[in-house]
PDB file of C-alpha atoms in Angstrom:
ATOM      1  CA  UNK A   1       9.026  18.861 -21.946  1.00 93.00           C
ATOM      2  CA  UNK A   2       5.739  17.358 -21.310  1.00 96.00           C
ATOM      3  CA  UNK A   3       4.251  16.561 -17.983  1.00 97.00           C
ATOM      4  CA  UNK A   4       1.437  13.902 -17.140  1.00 98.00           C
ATOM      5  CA  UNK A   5      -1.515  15.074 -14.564  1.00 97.00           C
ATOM      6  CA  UNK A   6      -3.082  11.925 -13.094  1.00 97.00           C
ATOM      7  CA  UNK A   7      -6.762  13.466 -11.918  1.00 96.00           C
ATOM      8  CA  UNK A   8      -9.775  11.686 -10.606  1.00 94.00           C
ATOM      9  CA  UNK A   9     -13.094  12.635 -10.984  1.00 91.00           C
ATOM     10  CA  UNK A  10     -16.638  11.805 -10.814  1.00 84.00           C
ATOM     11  CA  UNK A  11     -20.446  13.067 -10.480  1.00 80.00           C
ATOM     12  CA  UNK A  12     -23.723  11.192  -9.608  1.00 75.00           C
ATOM     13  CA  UNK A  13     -26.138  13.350 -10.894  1.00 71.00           C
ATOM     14  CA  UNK A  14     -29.001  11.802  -8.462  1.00 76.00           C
ATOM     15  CA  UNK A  15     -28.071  12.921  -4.919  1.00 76.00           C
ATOM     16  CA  UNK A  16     -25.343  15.758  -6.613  1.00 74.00           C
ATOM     17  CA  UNK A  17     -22.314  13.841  -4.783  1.00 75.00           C
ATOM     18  CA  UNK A  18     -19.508  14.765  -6.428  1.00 78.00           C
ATOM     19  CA  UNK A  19     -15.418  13.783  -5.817  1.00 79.00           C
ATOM     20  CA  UNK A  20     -12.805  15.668  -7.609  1.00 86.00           C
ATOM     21  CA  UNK A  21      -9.218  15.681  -6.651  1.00 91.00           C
ATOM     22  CA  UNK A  22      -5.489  16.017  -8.556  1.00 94.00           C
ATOM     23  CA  UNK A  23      -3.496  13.180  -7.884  1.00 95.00           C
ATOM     24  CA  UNK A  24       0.131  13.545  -8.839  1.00 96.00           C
ATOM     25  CA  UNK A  25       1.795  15.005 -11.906  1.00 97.00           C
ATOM     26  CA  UNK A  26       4.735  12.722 -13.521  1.00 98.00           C
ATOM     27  CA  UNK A  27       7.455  12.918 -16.055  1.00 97.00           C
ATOM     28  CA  UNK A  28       5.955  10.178 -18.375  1.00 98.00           C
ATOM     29  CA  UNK A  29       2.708   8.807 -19.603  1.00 98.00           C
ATOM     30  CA  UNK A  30       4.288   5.286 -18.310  1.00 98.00           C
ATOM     31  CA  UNK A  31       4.590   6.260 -15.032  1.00 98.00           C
ATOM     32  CA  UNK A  32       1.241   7.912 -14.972  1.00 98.00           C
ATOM     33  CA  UNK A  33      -0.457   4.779 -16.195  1.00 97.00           C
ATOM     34  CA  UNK A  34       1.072   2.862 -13.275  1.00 98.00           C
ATOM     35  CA  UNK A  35       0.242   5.128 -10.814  1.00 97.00           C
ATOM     36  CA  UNK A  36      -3.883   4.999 -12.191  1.00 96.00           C
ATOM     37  CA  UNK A  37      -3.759   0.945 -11.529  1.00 96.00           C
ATOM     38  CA  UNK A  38      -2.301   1.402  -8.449  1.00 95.00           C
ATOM     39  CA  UNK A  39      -5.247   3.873  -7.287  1.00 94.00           C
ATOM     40  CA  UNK A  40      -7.565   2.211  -8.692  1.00 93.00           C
ATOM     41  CA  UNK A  41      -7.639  -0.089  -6.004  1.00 93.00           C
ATOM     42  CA  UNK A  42      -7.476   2.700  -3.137  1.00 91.00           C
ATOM     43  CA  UNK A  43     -10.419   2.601  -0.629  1.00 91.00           C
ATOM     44  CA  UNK A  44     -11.797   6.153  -1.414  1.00 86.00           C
ATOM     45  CA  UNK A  45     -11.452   5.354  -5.790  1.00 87.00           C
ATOM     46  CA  UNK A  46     -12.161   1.345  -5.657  1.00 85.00           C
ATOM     47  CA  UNK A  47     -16.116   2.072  -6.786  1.00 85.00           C
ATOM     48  CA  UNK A  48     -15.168   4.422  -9.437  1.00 83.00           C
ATOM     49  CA  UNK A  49     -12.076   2.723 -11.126  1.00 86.00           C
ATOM     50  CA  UNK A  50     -13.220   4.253 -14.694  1.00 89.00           C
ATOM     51  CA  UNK A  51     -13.023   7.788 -13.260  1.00 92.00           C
ATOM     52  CA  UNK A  52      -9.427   8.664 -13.548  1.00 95.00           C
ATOM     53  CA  UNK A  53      -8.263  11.018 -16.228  1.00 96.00           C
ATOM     54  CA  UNK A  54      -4.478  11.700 -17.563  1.00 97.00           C
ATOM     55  CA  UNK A  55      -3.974  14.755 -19.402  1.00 96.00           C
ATOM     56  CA  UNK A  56      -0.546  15.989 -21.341  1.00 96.00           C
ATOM     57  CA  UNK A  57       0.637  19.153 -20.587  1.00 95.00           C
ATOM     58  CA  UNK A  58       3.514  21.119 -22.291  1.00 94.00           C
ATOM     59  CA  UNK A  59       5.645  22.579 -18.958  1.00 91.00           C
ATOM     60  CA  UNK A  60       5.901  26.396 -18.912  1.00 90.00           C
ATOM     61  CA  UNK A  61       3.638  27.041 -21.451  1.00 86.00           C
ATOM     62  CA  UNK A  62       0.050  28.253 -20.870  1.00 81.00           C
ATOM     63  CA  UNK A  63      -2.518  25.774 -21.550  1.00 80.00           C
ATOM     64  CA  UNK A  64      -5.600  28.328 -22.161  1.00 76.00           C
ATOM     65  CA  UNK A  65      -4.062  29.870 -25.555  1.00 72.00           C
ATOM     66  CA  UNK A  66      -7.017  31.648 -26.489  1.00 73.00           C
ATOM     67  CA  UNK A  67      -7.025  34.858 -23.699  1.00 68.00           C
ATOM     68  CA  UNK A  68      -9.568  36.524 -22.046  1.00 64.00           C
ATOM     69  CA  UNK A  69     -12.936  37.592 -23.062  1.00 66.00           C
ATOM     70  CA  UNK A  70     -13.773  41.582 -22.850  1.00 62.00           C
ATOM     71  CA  UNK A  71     -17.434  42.487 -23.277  1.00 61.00           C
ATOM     72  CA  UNK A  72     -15.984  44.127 -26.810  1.00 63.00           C
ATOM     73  CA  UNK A  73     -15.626  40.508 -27.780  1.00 58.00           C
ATOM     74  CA  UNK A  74     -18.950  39.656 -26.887  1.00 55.00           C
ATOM     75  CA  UNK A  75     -21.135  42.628 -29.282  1.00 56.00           C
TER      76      UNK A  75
END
C-alpha cells in the first residue's frame, strides 16, 4: 500500500528565513492533491502557494534502501 505525505517547504536565501512543516499523510494521491489547494490558501502558506511537495511512500517498507555508511566504506 502506498501512502501520500503532503509537506510544505520553503527557504529565502537572503535573510535565511526558512518554514518547513509535514502536513498530513493520506491514502491517495487524490486526496492529497485536494488537501494542497485547500492550504494553499491558509494564512501562514498563501505567499508561498508553489512550495508544497507530495511524495509516495510504500507503507512498512524503509525508504533509505541503501544502509549506513562505516568509515570502511569511505577508504
Amino acid at each position: 500500500m502506498n501512502v501520500y505525505e503532503l509537506s510544505f517547504w520553503y527557504q529565502e536565501e537572503e535573510n535565511d528565513e526558512e518554514d518547513e512543516v509535514t502536513i498530513a499523510v493520506y491514502s491517495s494521491l487524490e486526496l492529497a492533491e485536494e488537501a494542497r489547494e485547500k492550504f494553499k490558501k491558509h494564512p501562514r502558506f498563501i505567499t508561498h502557494e508553489h512550495e508544497f511537495y507530495i511524495d509516495e511512500y510504500k507503507l512498512n517498507e524503509p525508504e533509505w534502501k541503501e544502509g549506513f555508511i562505516t568509515d570502511e566504506d569511505l577508504y
